[in-house]
DNA sequence: AATGCACTTGCGAATTATTTGCAACAAGGT
DNA sequence: ACCTTGTTGCAAATAATTCGCAAGTGCATT
């Protein structure tokens, strides 16, 4: 546990340790990278950011750690059009994404009404939703 | 134009020819495979089905043709979780998908209400929607 | 603090899905 | 039938992610 660990990272470390996951230098670096990001970094970007704290982190370890974290529900894996997977901590309330097709910017939004309708549709079809993906791809509205 | 061409395939051939796209044996086979499919085949599956009509079709040509068709809006490319891309003709009204996570079955559905809400959300964020992806992943509802 | 073993890691090779270079081939206008 | 130019099959190239393995390291225990 590095002395530069934020309380959020320490919390994650405790949770993981409680489940028998070993806390290694590289895992702390990866957790910090995720905790300090407010965007949706790719595996490569998580690698770069992690290396600022521990230059020994490898891409394979980033992928292995991201898999563990995803399996535990600690992070979410997004597969937007085109690029590889993008990640984010799962500690905020559920939301969906609007991707600016020109800039790649990702905007988060929530719609309780859409969530309800989804559940209703699934119910009518005889299903329970396990998870869902709602992505809007758009361009800034123009009047030019 | 093979004499076993369905009217639907002939239509597609005409449209494509009108845009300067050459109608080759393999393209007819691929169009037929798509026109005769009511599911969401992968590129490999499109290859298999096309080969029943023209055994010379190669996977590279399937991918190249699918790209052309997607570019023209003739087909839609779906990227569901896990597997590679899955395709379908775009000649039916817009719909979204519910994927049975146990069987892989894909069920189509439409919700005018959700579509409206999406447009509204984008508008509030200052965007016009170019396209969107709504996928529900679910399990058959059980009471056992 | 030292020990030991199972879990982790870095590295490079393997995979999976898709794309591309290139020489041979074939639409389709003339 | 001919010619030009787009198209094809094949194999090699990419891109993103996973895996095998020998070396390294958490951390429970002494
Ligand atoms: Mn997000
Ligand atoms: Mn469909
Ligand atoms: Zn949602
Ligand atoms: Zn829709």
GROMACS .gro file of C-alpha atoms (C1' of nucleotides) and ligand atoms in nm:
model
  352
    1UNK     CA    1   0.000   0.000   0.000
    2UNK     CA    2   0.183   0.303  -0.129
    3UNK     CA    3   0.165   0.611   0.089
    4UNK     CA    4   0.018   0.806  -0.201
    5UNK     CA    5  -0.290   0.586  -0.205
    6UNK     CA    6  -0.614   0.779  -0.201
    7UNK     CA    7  -0.888   0.660   0.035
    8UNK     CA    8  -1.081   0.533  -0.267
    9UNK     CA    9  -0.792   0.316  -0.378
   10UNK     CA   10  -0.741   0.192  -0.022
   11UNK     CA   11  -1.104   0.093  -0.006
   12UNK     CA   12  -1.074  -0.103  -0.326
   13UNK     CA   13  -0.760  -0.271  -0.196
   14UNK     CA   14  -0.940  -0.381   0.121
   15UNK     CA   15  -1.236  -0.517  -0.070
   16UNK     CA   16  -1.012  -0.711  -0.302
   17UNK     CA   17  -0.793  -0.846  -0.023
   18UNK     CA   18  -1.109  -0.958   0.158
   19UNK     CA   19  -1.188  -1.172  -0.143
   20UNK     CA   20  -0.846  -1.328  -0.151
   21UNK     CA   21  -0.708  -1.117  -0.432
   22UNK     CA   22  -0.343  -1.035  -0.375
   23UNK     CA   23  -0.257  -0.669  -0.377
   24UNK     CA   24   0.050  -0.624  -0.591
   25UNK     CA   25   0.236  -0.309  -0.685
   26UNK     CA   26   0.100  -0.325  -1.038
   27UNK     CA   27  -0.257  -0.380  -0.923
   28UNK     CA   28  -0.240  -0.075  -0.700
   29UNK     CA   29  -0.104   0.127  -0.991
   30UNK     CA   30  -0.388   0.007  -1.213
   31UNK     CA   31  -0.651   0.076  -0.949
   32UNK     CA   32  -0.509   0.425  -0.899
   33UNK     CA   33  -0.509   0.490  -1.270
   34UNK     CA   34  -0.876   0.395  -1.284
   35UNK     CA   35  -0.968   0.585  -0.969
   36UNK     CA   36  -0.800   0.900  -1.097
   37UNK     CA   37  -0.969   0.885  -1.436
   38UNK     CA   38  -1.301   1.047  -1.504
   39UNK     CA   39  -1.307   0.944  -1.869
   40UNK     CA   40  -1.322   0.600  -2.034
   41UNK     CA   41  -0.963   0.488  -2.096
   42UNK     CA   42  -0.864   0.198  -2.320
   43UNK     CA   43  -0.636  -0.080  -2.197
   44UNK     CA   44  -0.340   0.101  -2.354
   45UNK     CA   45  -0.436   0.421  -2.176
   46UNK     CA   46  -0.475   0.239  -1.845
   47UNK     CA   47  -0.126   0.102  -1.907
   48UNK     CA   48   0.023   0.447  -1.969
   49UNK     CA   49  -0.145   0.596  -1.664
   50UNK     CA   50  -0.048   0.302  -1.443
   51UNK     CA   51   0.314   0.327  -1.550
   52UNK     CA   52   0.339   0.677  -1.407
   53UNK     CA   53   0.307   0.511  -1.067
   54UNK     CA   54   0.484   0.184  -1.143
   55UNK     CA   55   0.680   0.171  -1.465
   56UNK     CA   56   0.705  -0.207  -1.450
   57UNK     CA   57   0.339  -0.267  -1.532
   58UNK     CA   58   0.291  -0.466  -1.852
   59UNK     CA   59  -0.001  -0.467  -2.092
   60UNK     CA   60  -0.073  -0.834  -2.018
   61UNK     CA   61  -0.110  -0.752  -1.651
   62UNK     CA   62  -0.338  -0.461  -1.730
   63UNK     CA   63  -0.565  -0.695  -1.925
   64UNK     CA   64  -0.549  -0.964  -1.658
   65UNK     CA   65  -0.629  -0.716  -1.384
   66UNK     CA   66  -0.908  -0.551  -1.578
   67UNK     CA   67  -1.064  -0.896  -1.625
   68UNK     CA   68  -1.053  -0.965  -1.254
   69UNK     CA   69  -1.200  -0.627  -1.173
   70UNK     CA   70  -1.471  -0.668  -1.430
   71UNK     CA   71  -1.554  -1.014  -1.295
   72UNK     CA   72  -1.590  -0.865  -0.947
   73UNK     CA   73  -1.809  -0.584  -1.074
   74UNK     CA   74  -1.548  -0.327  -0.974
   75UNK     CA   75  -1.523  -0.187  -1.323
   76UNK     CA   76  -1.734  -0.178  -1.636
   77UNK     CA   77  -1.611  -0.267  -1.982
   78UNK     CA   78  -1.756  -0.060  -2.266
   79UNK     CA   79  -1.726  -0.164  -2.627
   80UNK     CA   80  -1.807   0.145  -2.826
   81UNK     CA   81  -1.803   0.137  -3.206
   82UNK     CA   82  -1.468   0.111  -3.372
   83UNK     CA   83  -1.213   0.120  -3.092
   84UNK     CA   84  -1.118  -0.151  -2.846
   85UNK     CA   85  -1.272  -0.181  -2.501
   86UNK     CA   86  -1.287   0.119  -2.269
   87UNK     CA   87  -1.309   0.099  -1.892
   88UNK     CA   88  -1.443   0.290  -1.597
   89UNK     CA   89  -1.492   0.226  -1.226
   90UNK     CA   90  -1.838   0.093  -1.147
   91UNK     CA   91  -1.877   0.301  -0.832
   92UNK     CA   92  -2.112   0.559  -0.979
   93UNK     CA   93  -2.482   0.503  -1.042
   94UNK     CA   94  -2.582   0.330  -1.364
   95UNK     CA   95  -2.570   0.543  -1.675
   96UNK     CA   96  -2.553   0.506  -2.051
   97UNK     CA   97  -2.340   0.687  -2.307
   98UNK     CA   98  -2.367   0.929  -2.594
   99UNK     CA   99  -2.061   0.925  -2.819
  100UNK     CA  100  -1.973   1.228  -3.029
  101UNK     CA  101  -1.891   1.065  -3.362
  102UNK     CA  102  -1.672   1.357  -3.465
  103UNK     CA  103  -1.457   1.397  -3.157
  104UNK     CA  104  -1.495   1.062  -2.984
  105UNK     CA  105  -1.608   1.243  -2.669
  106UNK     CA  106  -1.820   1.030  -2.439
  107UNK     CA  107  -2.107   1.191  -2.251
  108UNK     CA  108  -2.286   1.007  -1.973
  109UNK     CA  109  -2.659   1.027  -1.919
  110UNK     CA  110  -2.938   0.851  -1.736
  111UNK     CA  111  -3.300   0.798  -1.823
  112UNK     CA  112  -3.507   0.623  -1.558
  113UNK     CA  113  -3.789   0.618  -1.809
  114UNK     CA  114  -3.585   0.426  -2.066
  115UNK     CA  115  -3.463   0.187  -1.801
  116UNK     CA  116  -3.823   0.115  -1.703
  117UNK     CA  117  -3.928   0.064  -2.061
  118UNK     CA  118  -3.645  -0.179  -2.119
  119UNK     CA  119  -3.749  -0.392  -1.824
  120UNK     CA  120  -4.107  -0.380  -1.944
  121UNK     CA  121  -4.013  -0.492  -2.294
  122UNK     CA  122  -3.803  -0.778  -2.161
  123UNK     CA  123  -4.085  -0.883  -1.931
  124UNK     CA  124  -4.332  -0.891  -2.218
  125UNK     CA  125  -4.093  -1.112  -2.411
  126UNK     CA  126  -4.059  -1.345  -2.112
  127UNK     CA  127  -3.712  -1.234  -2.006
  128UNK     CA  128  -3.530  -1.084  -1.711
  129UNK     CA  129  -3.259  -0.839  -1.811
  130UNK     CA  130  -2.908  -0.936  -1.701
  131UNK     CA  131  -2.750  -0.624  -1.842
  132UNK     CA  132  -2.795  -0.392  -2.133
  133UNK     CA  133  -2.610  -0.159  -2.365
  134UNK     CA  134  -2.751   0.170  -2.479
  135UNK     CA  135  -2.523   0.388  -2.686
  136UNK     CA  136  -2.625   0.698  -2.875
  137UNK     CA  137  -2.390   0.811  -3.152
  138UNK     CA  138  -2.444   1.173  -3.247
  139UNK     CA  139  -2.316   1.498  -3.387
  140UNK     CA  140  -2.337   1.839  -3.226
  141UNK     CA  141  -2.662   1.993  -3.344
  142UNK     CA  142  -2.589   2.252  -3.609
  143UNK     CA  143  -2.789   2.528  -3.774
  144UNK     CA  144  -2.511   2.620  -4.020
  145UNK     CA  145  -2.811  -1.304  -6.268
  146UNK     CA  146  -2.869  -1.665  -6.187
  147UNK     CA  147  -3.207  -1.804  -6.284
  148UNK     CA  148  -3.267  -1.899  -5.922
  149UNK     CA  149  -3.256  -1.536  -5.813
  150UNK     CA  150  -3.550  -1.433  -5.602
  151UNK     CA  151  -3.720  -1.102  -5.679
  152UNK     CA  152  -3.567  -0.957  -5.366
  153UNK     CA  153  -3.218  -1.045  -5.477
  154UNK     CA  154  -3.287  -0.912  -5.827
  155UNK     CA  155  -3.395  -0.586  -5.673
  156UNK     CA  156  -3.076  -0.557  -5.477
  157UNK     CA  157  -2.876  -0.639  -5.789
  158UNK     CA  158  -3.046  -0.360  -5.981
  159UNK     CA  159  -2.991  -0.108  -5.706
  160UNK     CA  160  -2.626  -0.197  -5.680
  161UNK     CA  161  -2.570  -0.194  -6.056
  162UNK     CA  162  -2.733   0.149  -6.068
  163UNK     CA  163  -2.461   0.270  -5.833
  164UNK     CA  164  -2.185   0.126  -6.046
  165UNK     CA  165  -2.124  -0.181  -5.832
  166UNK     CA  166  -2.043  -0.482  -6.051
  167UNK     CA  167  -2.261  -0.782  -5.998
  168UNK     CA  168  -2.037  -1.084  -5.969
  169UNK     CA  169  -2.126  -1.448  -5.909
  170UNK     CA  170  -1.995  -1.426  -5.555
  171UNK     CA  171  -2.186  -1.107  -5.478
  172UNK     CA  172  -2.509  -1.265  -5.596
  173UNK     CA  173  -2.438  -1.564  -5.376
  174UNK     CA  174  -2.374  -1.340  -5.078
  175UNK     CA  175  -2.686  -1.131  -5.141
  176UNK     CA  176  -2.891  -1.449  -5.169
  177UNK     CA  177  -2.746  -1.584  -4.847
  178UNK     CA  178  -2.846  -1.263  -4.671
  179UNK     CA  179  -3.188  -1.244  -4.835
  180UNK     CA  180  -3.268  -1.602  -4.738
  181UNK     CA  181  -3.162  -1.555  -4.377
  182UNK     CA  182  -3.402  -1.445  -4.111
  183UNK     CA  183  -3.144  -1.461  -3.834
  184UNK     CA  184  -2.822  -1.266  -3.776
  185UNK     CA  185  -2.539  -1.464  -3.937
  186UNK     CA  186  -2.170  -1.400  -3.876
  187UNK     CA  187  -1.926  -1.349  -4.164
  188UNK     CA  188  -1.834  -1.719  -4.142
  189UNK     CA  189  -2.198  -1.815  -4.159
  190UNK     CA  190  -2.258  -1.586  -4.455
  191UNK     CA  191  -1.961  -1.759  -4.618
  192UNK     CA  192  -2.104  -2.107  -4.559
  193UNK     CA  193  -2.446  -2.010  -4.685
  194UNK     CA  194  -2.304  -1.833  -4.991
  195UNK     CA  195  -2.095  -2.133  -5.083
  196UNK     CA  196  -2.406  -2.345  -5.125
  197UNK     CA  197  -2.477  -2.129  -5.430
  198UNK     CA  198  -2.121  -2.059  -5.539
  199UNK     CA  199  -1.852  -2.271  -5.380
  200UNK     CA  200  -1.579  -2.035  -5.499
  201UNK     CA  201  -1.668  -1.757  -5.256
  202UNK     CA  202  -1.385  -1.671  -5.019
  203UNK     CA  203  -1.402  -1.521  -4.672
  204UNK     CA  204  -1.212  -1.211  -4.787
  205UNK     CA  205  -1.478  -1.146  -5.048
  206UNK     CA  206  -1.752  -1.194  -4.792
  207UNK     CA  207  -1.593  -0.928  -4.573
  208UNK     CA  208  -1.532  -0.696  -4.867
  209UNK     CA  209  -1.887  -0.735  -4.990
  210UNK     CA  210  -2.036  -0.692  -4.646
  211UNK     CA  211  -1.842  -0.366  -4.611
  212UNK     CA  212  -1.978  -0.236  -4.940
  213UNK     CA  213  -2.331  -0.333  -4.846
  214UNK     CA  214  -2.297  -0.176  -4.506
  215UNK     CA  215  -2.161   0.143  -4.660
  216UNK     CA  216  -2.463   0.157  -4.891
  217UNK     CA  217  -2.702   0.096  -4.604
  218UNK     CA  218  -2.812  -0.234  -4.757
  219UNK     CA  219  -2.720  -0.429  -4.448
  220UNK     CA  220  -2.668  -0.362  -4.080
  221UNK     CA  221  -2.368  -0.476  -3.882
  222UNK     CA  222  -2.440  -0.580  -3.523
  223UNK     CA  223  -2.166  -0.623  -3.268
  224UNK     CA  224  -2.325  -0.818  -2.987
  225UNK     CA  225  -2.121  -0.913  -2.679
  226UNK     CA  226  -1.856  -1.173  -2.724
  227UNK     CA  227  -1.885  -1.296  -3.080
  228UNK     CA  228  -1.773  -1.120  -3.397
  229UNK     CA  229  -2.003  -0.904  -3.609
  230UNK     CA  230  -2.342  -1.035  -3.718
  231UNK     CA  231  -2.530  -0.911  -4.022
  232UNK     CA  232  -2.883  -0.866  -4.149
  233UNK     CA  233  -3.051  -0.698  -4.442
  234UNK     CA  234  -3.161  -0.345  -4.361
  235UNK     CA  235  -3.490  -0.375  -4.550
  236UNK     CA  236  -3.712  -0.413  -4.246
  237UNK     CA  237  -3.818  -0.129  -4.018
  238UNK     CA  238  -3.576  -0.025  -3.746
  239UNK     CA  239  -3.563  -0.249  -3.444
  240UNK     CA  240  -3.336  -0.330  -3.153
  241UNK     CA  241  -3.232  -0.664  -3.006
  242UNK     CA  242  -3.271  -0.875  -2.697
  243UNK     CA  243  -3.006  -1.146  -2.670
  244UNK     CA  244  -3.072  -1.460  -2.469
  245UNK     CA  245  -2.746  -1.494  -2.277
  246UNK     CA  246  -2.798  -1.869  -2.231
  247UNK     CA  247  -2.881  -1.970  -2.587
  248UNK     CA  248  -2.749  -1.681  -2.790
  249UNK     CA  249  -3.093  -1.641  -2.948
  250UNK     CA  250  -3.160  -1.293  -3.080
  251UNK     CA  251  -3.509  -1.148  -3.047
  252UNK     CA  252  -3.605  -0.831  -3.229
  253UNK     CA  253  -3.826  -0.566  -3.076
  254UNK     CA  254  -3.928  -0.206  -3.126
  255UNK     CA  255  -4.021   0.065  -2.884
  256UNK     CA  256  -4.132   0.393  -3.037
  257UNK     CA  257  -4.133   0.535  -2.688
  258UNK     CA  258  -3.768   0.452  -2.629
  259UNK     CA  259  -3.674   0.589  -2.969
  260UNK     CA  260  -3.847   0.916  -2.881
  261UNK     CA  261  -3.676   0.937  -2.546
  262UNK     CA  262  -3.337   0.881  -2.705
  263UNK     CA  263  -3.390   1.168  -2.946
  264UNK     CA  264  -3.507   1.385  -2.661
  265UNK     CA  265  -3.202   1.306  -2.449
  266UNK     CA  266  -2.967   1.377  -2.737
  267UNK     CA  267  -3.145   1.702  -2.807
  268UNK     CA  268  -3.110   1.813  -2.446
  269UNK     CA  269  -2.739   1.741  -2.467
  270UNK     CA  270  -2.712   1.942  -2.786
  271UNK     CA  271  -2.677   1.650  -3.023
  272UNK     CA  272  -2.848   1.494  -3.322
  273UNK     CA  273  -2.842   1.115  -3.318
  274UNK     CA  274  -2.663   0.957  -3.612
  275UNK     CA  275  -2.736   0.603  -3.501
  276UNK     CA  276  -2.771   0.411  -3.180
  277UNK     CA  277  -2.734   0.071  -3.027
  278UNK     CA  278  -2.977  -0.075  -2.780
  279UNK     CA  279  -2.915  -0.432  -2.677
  280UNK     CA  280  -3.086  -0.609  -2.389
  281UNK     CA  281  -2.913  -0.919  -2.256
  282UNK     CA  282  -3.147  -1.142  -2.061
  283UNK     CA  283  -3.245  -1.483  -1.931
  284UNK     CA  284  -3.581  -1.652  -1.968
  285UNK     CA  285  -3.788  -1.549  -1.667
  286UNK     CA  286  -3.803  -1.836  -1.420
  287UNK     CA  287  -4.007  -1.910  -1.108
  288UNK     CA  288  -3.811  -2.223  -1.014
  289DA     C1'  289   1.216  -1.126   1.064
  290DA     C1'  290   1.272  -1.555   0.793
  291DT     C1'  291   1.018  -1.936   0.527
  292DG     C1'  292   0.734  -2.142   0.175
  293DC     C1'  293   0.400  -2.204  -0.161
  294DA     C1'  294   0.050  -2.049  -0.439
  295DC     C1'  295  -0.054  -1.673  -0.693
  296DT     C1'  296   0.138  -1.304  -1.022
  297DT     C1'  297   0.419  -1.103  -1.350
  298DG     C1'  298   0.676  -0.983  -1.787
  299DC     C1'  299   0.776  -1.141  -2.221
  300DG     C1'  300   0.691  -1.321  -2.632
  301DA     C1'  301   0.417  -1.628  -2.891
  302DA     C1'  302  -0.061  -1.763  -2.996
  303DT     C1'  303  -0.547  -1.641  -3.099
  304DT     C1'  304  -0.944  -1.434  -3.309
  305DA     C1'  305  -1.166  -1.133  -3.621
  306DT     C1'  306  -1.091  -0.860  -3.998
  307DT     C1'  307  -0.814  -0.624  -4.357
  308DT     C1'  308  -0.492  -0.582  -4.730
  309DG     C1'  309  -0.126  -0.656  -5.126
  310DC     C1'  310  -0.096  -0.862  -5.547
  311DA     C1'  311  -0.130  -1.119  -5.968
  312DA     C1'  312  -0.491  -1.359  -6.210
  313DC     C1'  313  -0.960  -1.299  -6.351
  314DA     C1'  314  -1.400  -1.129  -6.522
  315DA     C1'  315  -1.798  -0.759  -6.551
  316DG     C1'  316  -2.004  -0.488  -6.879
  317DG     C1'  317  -1.968  -0.073  -7.189
  318DT     C1'  318  -1.824  -0.029  -7.674
  319DA     C1'  319  -1.515  -1.015  -7.925
  320DC     C1'  320  -1.231  -0.650  -7.683
  321DC     C1'  321  -1.060  -0.359  -7.339
  322DT     C1'  322  -1.050  -0.128  -6.925
  323DT     C1'  323  -1.107  -0.138  -6.465
  324DG     C1'  324  -1.313  -0.331  -6.079
  325DT     C1'  325  -1.304  -0.787  -5.834
  326DT     C1'  326  -1.131  -1.223  -5.652
  327DG     C1'  327  -0.865  -1.588  -5.398
  328DC     C1'  328  -0.477  -1.656  -5.137
  329DA     C1'  329  -0.167  -1.561  -4.807
  330DA     C1'  330   0.042  -1.241  -4.528
  331DA     C1'  331  -0.054  -0.838  -4.227
  332DT     C1'  332  -0.309  -0.602  -3.850
  333DA     C1'  333  -0.535  -0.501  -3.418
  334DA     C1'  334  -0.697  -0.635  -2.981
  335DT     C1'  335  -0.665  -0.956  -2.641
  336DT     C1'  336  -0.514  -1.397  -2.436
  337DC     C1'  337  -0.192  -1.752  -2.297
  338DG     C1'  338   0.240  -2.049  -2.163
  339DC     C1'  339   0.613  -2.044  -1.888
  340DA     C1'  340   0.999  -1.943  -1.599
  341DA     C1'  341   1.114  -1.601  -1.266
  342DG     C1'  342   0.934  -1.314  -0.895
  343DT     C1'  343   0.652  -1.190  -0.488
  344DG     C1'  344   0.230  -1.148  -0.163
  345DC     C1'  345   0.114  -1.286   0.270
  346DA     C1'  346  -0.020  -1.655   0.607
  347DT     C1'  347   0.260  -1.888   0.919
  348DT     C1'  348   0.641  -1.976   1.214
  349LIG    MN1  349  -1.946   0.591  -1.821
  350LIG    MN1  350  -3.225  -0.766  -3.634
  351LIG    ZN1  351  -2.903   0.203  -1.899
  352LIG    ZN1  352  -3.366   0.157  -3.172
   0.00000   0.00000   0.00000
